[in-house]
Amino acid sequence: YKNSDDIDTIREQRNEKANSIYSNIDNDPRGLWTSVSYVNPARKEDRPNLYYPLFNPITKKEIWHPTNAWKYSKETYSKHVEENRLYWGKDGGNTYPRLKKFISELEGGMVPVDLWTYKDTGTTDEGTKQLSDLFNAKIFDFPKPVGLVSKMMNLVTEPSTEDIILDFFGGSGTTAHGVIETNLKDEGNRRYIIVQMPESVAEGSEARKNNFSNIAQIARERIIRVSKGIKANKIKVDKGFLSYTLTPSHFKPWQNYHGQDPAELETLFSQFEDPLQEGWTEAGLTTEIMLTEGFPLDSRIEAEPAYGANRVRRVSSDFHAYSLLVCLDDKIAPDTIARLDLGSNDVFICLDRAITDQEKLRLSDKGLLKTI
């Protein structure tokens, strides 16, 4: 897979420690370099194709290794000589050459190390302190440190791109916190999606004492408090976020009737004259309509002030060339119907009971109409 164009190599940003091994002791015009051994760990008997004489241009001597092969083929060696990439030491005093590696030729940072220390990522104790400082209480056990999340993001994201970091096990919200902090440091545009089941916190715990009944509430409040801290420091960064809770549908589930009693069937139909569940809310139903119509959760929902007699919301998204205009009032005013301005593909959605059959005809002439 390493040669596939679909594979991205993860690189870590170079730091002073990594760059400190580079120097330019021979004033090479290509700049700073380090070097690696030219000697192959394999014995010459095992790699006979890599066993040939080298030439030291300073001492004018032919060089053989008594036991080992070289790392590179004879053709590659000739190229290294032509490009002046072999370093034989001061006055040619090295027994064997070393191959120059120039810092100017490095691309995309450096290969990350496999083992991360607490100095690079922080510790669970630091994660606990970070959370405790926000809530003035220890409300979550063993949270990840923000530094760990930031380090991972720096490996795979760029500030200039609107990368989305997805965490299906959001916990206390460390990932969201890390995205905000990382964006602050490098003026990035990363976004996050975190998912957390409403797992209950223990009775008598500090979280309960602070009025949190589940972990999802802790994560949501953490994001709010981090954002407030940024606002207090007057730092310009996008602090807004949307929070959704999975609920049953606002629409009554249809129940197929298999009996033969017309009265029972009529009763069933009468129960669905209003297809909505009791207690539905405008915000919740608008969100469900938006999703049912194929619009993503980050769609823009904006009030339309032109329709003063009704509450009309426009739902739009960069992924759709048309908009939804949603009004969930019990009655659509004649003035709203007269003023309604739909694009060629826009959809107007309202309650079926909110308009008469004649008004439905008028609205259908203006564009696509859907009723609930």
Coordinates of C-alpha atoms in Angstrom, one line a residue:
Y1 CA 0.0 0.0 0.0
K2 CA 2.9 2.4 0.5
N3 CA 3.0 3.3 -3.2
S4 CA -0.7 4.1 -3.4
D5 CA -1.8 7.7 -4.0
D6 CA -4.6 7.2 -1.5
I7 CA -2.2 6.8 1.4
D8 CA -1.1 9.8 3.4
T9 CA 2.1 9.5 5.3
I10 CA 1.8 10.9 8.8
R11 CA 4.6 13.3 9.7
E12 CA 5.4 15.2 12.8
Q13 CA 6.4 18.8 12.8
R14 CA 10.2 19.2 13.1
N15 CA 11.5 20.7 16.3
E16 CA 14.8 22.1 17.5
K17 CA 16.0 18.8 18.9
A18 CA 15.5 17.0 15.6
N19 CA 17.2 19.8 13.7
S20 CA 20.2 19.9 16.1
I21 CA 21.9 16.9 14.5
Y22 CA 22.3 18.9 11.3
S23 CA 25.4 21.0 10.6
N24 CA 27.5 22.1 7.6
I25 CA 31.2 21.4 8.6
D26 CA 32.4 21.4 5.0
N27 CA 30.4 24.5 3.9
D28 CA 28.3 22.6 1.4
P29 CA 26.2 25.1 -0.7
R30 CA 23.1 22.9 -0.2
G31 CA 23.1 23.8 3.5
L32 CA 22.8 21.9 6.7
W33 CA 23.2 18.1 6.6
T34 CA 23.6 15.0 8.7
S35 CA 25.0 11.7 7.5
V36 CA 24.4 7.9 7.7
S37 CA 26.8 5.0 7.4
Y38 CA 27.4 3.6 3.9
V39 CA 28.2 0.1 5.3
N40 CA 25.5 -2.5 5.0
P41 CA 24.9 -4.8 8.1
A42 CA 24.7 -7.7 5.7
R43 CA 27.9 -9.7 5.0
K44 CA 29.5 -9.5 1.5
E45 CA 28.7 -13.2 0.9
D46 CA 25.0 -12.6 1.5
R47 CA 24.8 -9.5 -0.8
P48 CA 27.5 -10.0 -3.5
N49 CA 25.7 -7.5 -5.8
L50 CA 26.4 -4.8 -3.2
Y51 CA 30.1 -5.6 -2.9
Y52 CA 32.4 -3.5 -5.1
P53 CA 35.4 -1.1 -4.6
L54 CA 34.8 2.5 -3.6
F55 CA 37.2 5.3 -4.4
N56 CA 38.4 7.9 -1.9
P57 CA 38.9 11.1 -4.0
I58 CA 41.1 12.7 -1.4
T59 CA 43.6 9.9 -0.6
K60 CA 43.1 8.4 -4.2
K61 CA 42.8 5.0 -2.6
E62 CA 40.5 2.1 -3.6
I63 CA 38.4 1.1 -0.6
W64 CA 36.9 -2.4 0.1
H65 CA 35.2 -3.5 3.3
P66 CA 36.8 -6.7 4.6
T67 CA 33.5 -8.4 5.7
N68 CA 30.4 -6.4 4.8
A69 CA 28.6 -5.2 1.6
W70 CA 27.6 -1.6 0.9
K71 CA 24.0 -0.3 1.4
Y72 CA 23.7 0.9 -2.2
S73 CA 24.1 -0.6 -5.7
K74 CA 27.1 0.4 -7.8
E75 CA 24.8 2.6 -10.0
T76 CA 23.5 4.4 -7.0
Y77 CA 27.0 4.9 -5.6
S78 CA 28.1 6.5 -8.9
K79 CA 25.1 8.9 -8.6
H80 CA 26.2 9.8 -5.1
V81 CA 29.7 10.5 -6.3
E82 CA 28.4 12.6 -9.1
E83 CA 26.2 14.6 -6.7
N84 CA 29.0 15.0 -4.2
R85 CA 26.9 13.3 -1.4
L86 CA 29.7 11.3 0.1
Y87 CA 31.6 12.6 3.1
W88 CA 35.0 11.1 3.8
G89 CA 35.9 13.1 6.8
K90 CA 38.4 15.9 7.2
D91 CA 41.3 15.4 4.8
G92 CA 39.7 12.1 3.7
G93 CA 40.5 10.5 7.0
N94 CA 37.4 8.3 7.4
T95 CA 37.9 4.6 6.7
Y96 CA 34.5 4.5 5.0
P97 CA 32.3 7.3 3.6
R98 CA 29.1 8.5 5.0
L99 CA 26.1 9.6 2.9
K100 CA 24.9 13.2 3.3
K101 CA 21.2 13.8 4.1
F102 CA 20.3 17.5 3.6
I103 CA 17.7 19.2 5.8
S104 CA 16.6 21.2 2.8
E105 CA 15.4 18.0 1.0
L106 CA 13.2 16.8 3.8
E107 CA 9.5 17.0 3.1
G108 CA 6.5 17.0 5.3
G109 CA 8.2 17.0 8.7
M110 CA 9.7 13.9 10.4
V111 CA 8.6 10.4 11.1
P112 CA 6.8 10.4 14.5
V113 CA 8.3 8.3 17.3
D114 CA 6.3 5.3 18.4
L115 CA 6.5 6.1 22.1
W116 CA 5.2 9.4 23.4
T117 CA 6.3 10.5 26.8
Y118 CA 4.3 12.6 29.3
K119 CA 6.4 15.6 28.4
D120 CA 5.0 15.5 24.9
T121 CA 1.3 14.7 25.7
G122 CA 0.6 15.5 29.4
T123 CA -0.7 13.0 31.9
T124 CA -4.0 11.8 33.3
D125 CA -3.3 13.9 36.4
E126 CA -3.0 17.0 34.1
G127 CA -6.2 16.0 32.4
T128 CA -7.9 15.8 35.8
K129 CA -6.6 19.2 36.8
Q130 CA -7.6 20.8 33.5
L131 CA -11.2 19.6 34.1
S132 CA -11.2 20.4 37.8
D133 CA -10.1 23.9 37.1
L134 CA -13.1 24.4 34.8
F135 CA -15.7 23.0 37.2
N136 CA -14.0 23.7 40.6
A137 CA -14.6 20.0 41.4
K138 CA -13.4 16.6 40.3
I139 CA -16.4 15.5 38.3
F140 CA -14.8 12.9 36.0
D141 CA -12.3 10.1 36.5
F142 CA -9.2 9.8 34.4
P143 CA -9.9 12.3 31.6
K144 CA -7.3 12.4 28.8
P145 CA -5.0 15.5 28.8
V146 CA -5.7 18.1 26.2
G147 CA -2.1 17.9 25.1
L148 CA -2.5 14.3 23.9
V149 CA -5.4 15.3 21.7
S150 CA -3.5 18.3 20.4
K151 CA -0.5 16.2 19.5
M152 CA -2.5 13.7 17.6
M153 CA -4.3 16.5 15.7
N154 CA -1.0 18.2 14.8
L155 CA 0.1 14.9 13.1
V156 CA -2.8 14.6 10.8
T157 CA -4.4 18.0 10.3
E158 CA -3.3 21.4 8.9
P159 CA -4.4 24.8 10.3
S160 CA -5.5 26.0 6.8
T161 CA -7.9 23.1 6.2
E162 CA -11.4 22.7 7.7
D163 CA -10.6 19.2 8.9
I164 CA -13.3 17.5 11.0
I165 CA -12.2 15.5 14.0
L166 CA -14.7 12.8 14.9
D167 CA -14.7 11.2 18.4
F168 CA -17.4 8.5 18.8
F169 CA -16.6 8.1 22.5
G170 CA -16.6 11.8 23.6
G171 CA -16.3 11.2 27.3
S172 CA -15.8 14.5 29.2
G173 CA -15.2 16.4 25.9
T174 CA -11.4 16.4 25.8
T175 CA -11.4 16.1 22.0
A176 CA -13.6 19.2 21.6
H177 CA -11.4 21.1 24.1
G178 CA -8.3 20.0 22.2
V179 CA -9.6 21.3 18.9
I180 CA -10.4 24.7 20.4
E181 CA -7.0 25.0 22.1
T182 CA -5.2 23.9 18.9
N183 CA -7.1 26.3 16.8
L184 CA -6.2 29.1 19.2
K185 CA -2.5 28.3 19.0
D186 CA -2.2 28.1 15.2
E187 CA -5.3 30.1 14.1
G188 CA -6.7 26.9 12.6
N189 CA -10.1 26.1 11.2
R190 CA -10.6 22.6 12.5
R191 CA -14.0 21.4 13.5
Y192 CA -15.2 18.6 15.7
I193 CA -18.0 16.1 16.1
I194 CA -18.2 14.3 19.4
V195 CA -20.7 11.6 20.3
Q196 CA -21.4 10.5 23.8
M197 CA -24.1 8.2 25.1
P198 CA -26.1 9.6 28.1
E199 CA -24.3 7.3 30.5
S200 CA -25.4 8.0 34.0
V201 CA -22.9 9.2 36.6
A202 CA -22.8 7.5 40.0
E203 CA -25.1 8.5 42.8
G204 CA -23.4 10.6 45.4
S205 CA -20.5 11.5 43.0
E206 CA -19.1 15.0 42.6
A207 CA -20.8 15.1 39.2
R208 CA -24.2 14.4 40.8
K209 CA -23.5 17.0 43.5
N210 CA -22.9 19.5 40.6
N211 CA -26.2 18.6 39.0
F212 CA -24.9 16.4 36.2
S213 CA -26.9 13.2 35.7
N214 CA -24.9 11.8 32.7
I215 CA -21.5 12.1 31.0
A216 CA -22.9 13.9 27.9
Q217 CA -24.0 16.8 30.1
I218 CA -20.5 17.1 31.4
A219 CA -19.0 17.2 27.9
R220 CA -21.5 19.9 26.8
E221 CA -20.9 22.1 29.8
R222 CA -17.2 21.7 29.4
I223 CA -17.3 23.1 25.9
I224 CA -19.5 26.0 27.1
R225 CA -17.0 26.9 29.9
V226 CA -14.0 26.6 27.6
S227 CA -15.7 29.0 25.2
K228 CA -16.6 31.4 27.9
G229 CA -13.0 31.5 29.0
I230 CA -11.9 32.4 25.5
K231 CA -14.5 35.1 25.2
A232 CA -13.4 36.5 28.6
N233 CA -9.8 36.8 27.2
K234 CA -11.2 38.5 24.0
I235 CA -9.5 36.1 21.7
K236 CA -11.1 35.9 18.2
V237 CA -12.0 32.3 17.4
D238 CA -15.2 30.5 16.4
K239 CA -16.6 29.4 19.8
G240 CA -20.1 28.3 18.6
F241 CA -21.2 24.7 18.6
L242 CA -24.5 22.8 18.2
S243 CA -25.6 20.1 20.6
Y244 CA -28.1 17.5 19.6
T245 CA -29.8 14.8 21.7
L246 CA -31.2 11.6 20.0
T247 CA -34.9 11.4 20.7
P248 CA -37.8 9.4 19.3
S249 CA -39.4 10.8 16.1
H250 CA -41.8 13.7 16.3
F251 CA -44.1 11.8 13.9
K252 CA -46.5 9.1 15.1
P253 CA -45.5 5.7 13.9
W254 CA -48.1 4.2 11.5
Q255 CA -49.5 0.9 12.6
N256 CA -50.7 -1.4 9.8
Y257 CA -54.3 -2.7 10.4
H258 CA -55.0 -6.3 9.7
G259 CA -58.6 -6.5 11.0
Q260 CA -61.9 -6.3 9.1
D261 CA -63.8 -3.9 11.2
P262 CA -64.5 -0.6 9.4
A263 CA -65.1 1.3 12.6
E264 CA -61.7 0.3 14.0
L265 CA -60.0 1.4 10.7
E266 CA -61.9 4.7 10.9
T267 CA -60.7 5.2 14.5
L268 CA -57.1 4.5 13.4
F269 CA -57.3 7.1 10.6
S270 CA -58.8 9.6 13.1
Q271 CA -55.8 9.1 15.4
F272 CA -53.5 10.2 12.5
E273 CA -55.4 13.3 11.5
D274 CA -52.6 15.0 13.4
P275 CA -49.5 13.0 12.5
L276 CA -47.3 14.6 15.2
Q277 CA -46.6 13.3 18.6
E278 CA -47.9 15.3 21.6
G279 CA -45.4 17.8 23.0
W280 CA -43.4 18.3 19.8
T281 CA -41.3 21.5 19.7
E282 CA -40.5 23.8 16.8
A283 CA -36.8 23.4 17.1
G284 CA -36.9 19.6 17.4
L285 CA -39.4 19.1 14.5
T286 CA -37.4 21.6 12.3
T287 CA -34.3 19.5 12.9
E288 CA -36.1 16.2 12.0
I289 CA -37.6 17.8 8.8
M290 CA -34.1 19.0 7.9
L291 CA -32.6 15.5 8.3
T292 CA -35.5 13.8 6.5
E293 CA -35.0 16.2 3.6
G294 CA -31.4 15.2 3.4
F295 CA -29.9 18.4 4.9
P296 CA -26.9 17.9 7.3
L297 CA -26.9 18.9 10.9
D298 CA -24.5 21.8 10.3
S299 CA -27.0 23.4 7.9
R300 CA -27.8 27.1 8.5
I301 CA -31.2 27.8 10.0
E302 CA -32.1 31.5 9.7
A303 CA -35.2 33.5 10.4
E304 CA -36.9 35.1 7.4
P305 CA -38.0 38.6 8.6
A306 CA -39.9 39.4 5.4
Y307 CA -42.9 37.3 6.7
G308 CA -43.9 39.3 9.8
A309 CA -47.1 37.5 10.3
N310 CA -45.5 34.0 10.7
R311 CA -42.3 32.4 11.9
V312 CA -40.6 31.2 8.8
R313 CA -37.2 29.6 8.9
R314 CA -34.9 29.1 5.9
V315 CA -32.7 26.0 6.0
S316 CA -29.7 26.0 3.6
S317 CA -26.5 24.1 3.2
D318 CA -23.4 24.2 1.0
F319 CA -24.3 20.7 -0.1
H320 CA -27.6 21.7 -1.6
A321 CA -28.5 24.1 -4.4
Y322 CA -31.9 24.8 -2.9
S323 CA -33.4 25.8 0.4
L324 CA -36.2 24.7 2.7
L325 CA -38.6 27.3 4.0
V326 CA -40.3 25.9 7.1
C327 CA -43.2 27.4 9.0
L328 CA -44.8 25.4 11.8
D329 CA -47.4 27.9 12.9
D330 CA -51.0 26.7 13.3
K331 CA -52.2 29.2 10.6
I332 CA -50.4 30.6 7.6
A333 CA -51.4 34.2 7.1
P334 CA -52.7 35.4 3.7
D335 CA -49.9 38.0 3.7
T336 CA -47.3 35.3 4.1
I337 CA -48.7 33.3 1.2
A338 CA -48.8 36.4 -1.0
R339 CA -45.2 37.4 -0.1
L340 CA -43.7 33.9 -0.2
D341 CA -40.7 34.0 -2.6
L342 CA -39.4 30.5 -3.6
G343 CA -36.5 29.7 -5.8
S344 CA -37.1 27.3 -8.7
N345 CA -36.1 24.3 -6.5
D346 CA -36.9 25.6 -3.0
V347 CA -39.4 23.7 -0.9
F348 CA -42.0 25.2 1.5
I349 CA -43.0 23.0 4.4
C350 CA -45.9 23.7 6.7
L351 CA -48.6 22.0 8.8
D352 CA -51.4 20.6 6.6
R353 CA -54.0 22.2 8.9
A354 CA -52.4 25.6 8.6
I355 CA -53.6 26.2 5.1
T356 CA -56.8 25.7 3.1
D357 CA -57.1 23.6 0.0
Q358 CA -57.4 26.8 -2.1
E359 CA -54.2 28.2 -0.4
K360 CA -52.4 24.9 -1.2
L361 CA -53.1 25.5 -4.9
R362 CA -51.8 29.1 -4.6
L363 CA -48.7 27.9 -2.9
S364 CA -48.1 25.0 -5.3
D365 CA -48.0 27.6 -8.1
K366 CA -45.1 29.3 -6.4
G367 CA -43.0 26.2 -6.0
L368 CA -42.8 22.9 -4.3
L369 CA -45.1 22.5 -1.3
K370 CA -45.0 19.8 1.3
T371 CA -47.4 19.6 4.2
I372 CA -47.4 17.7 7.5

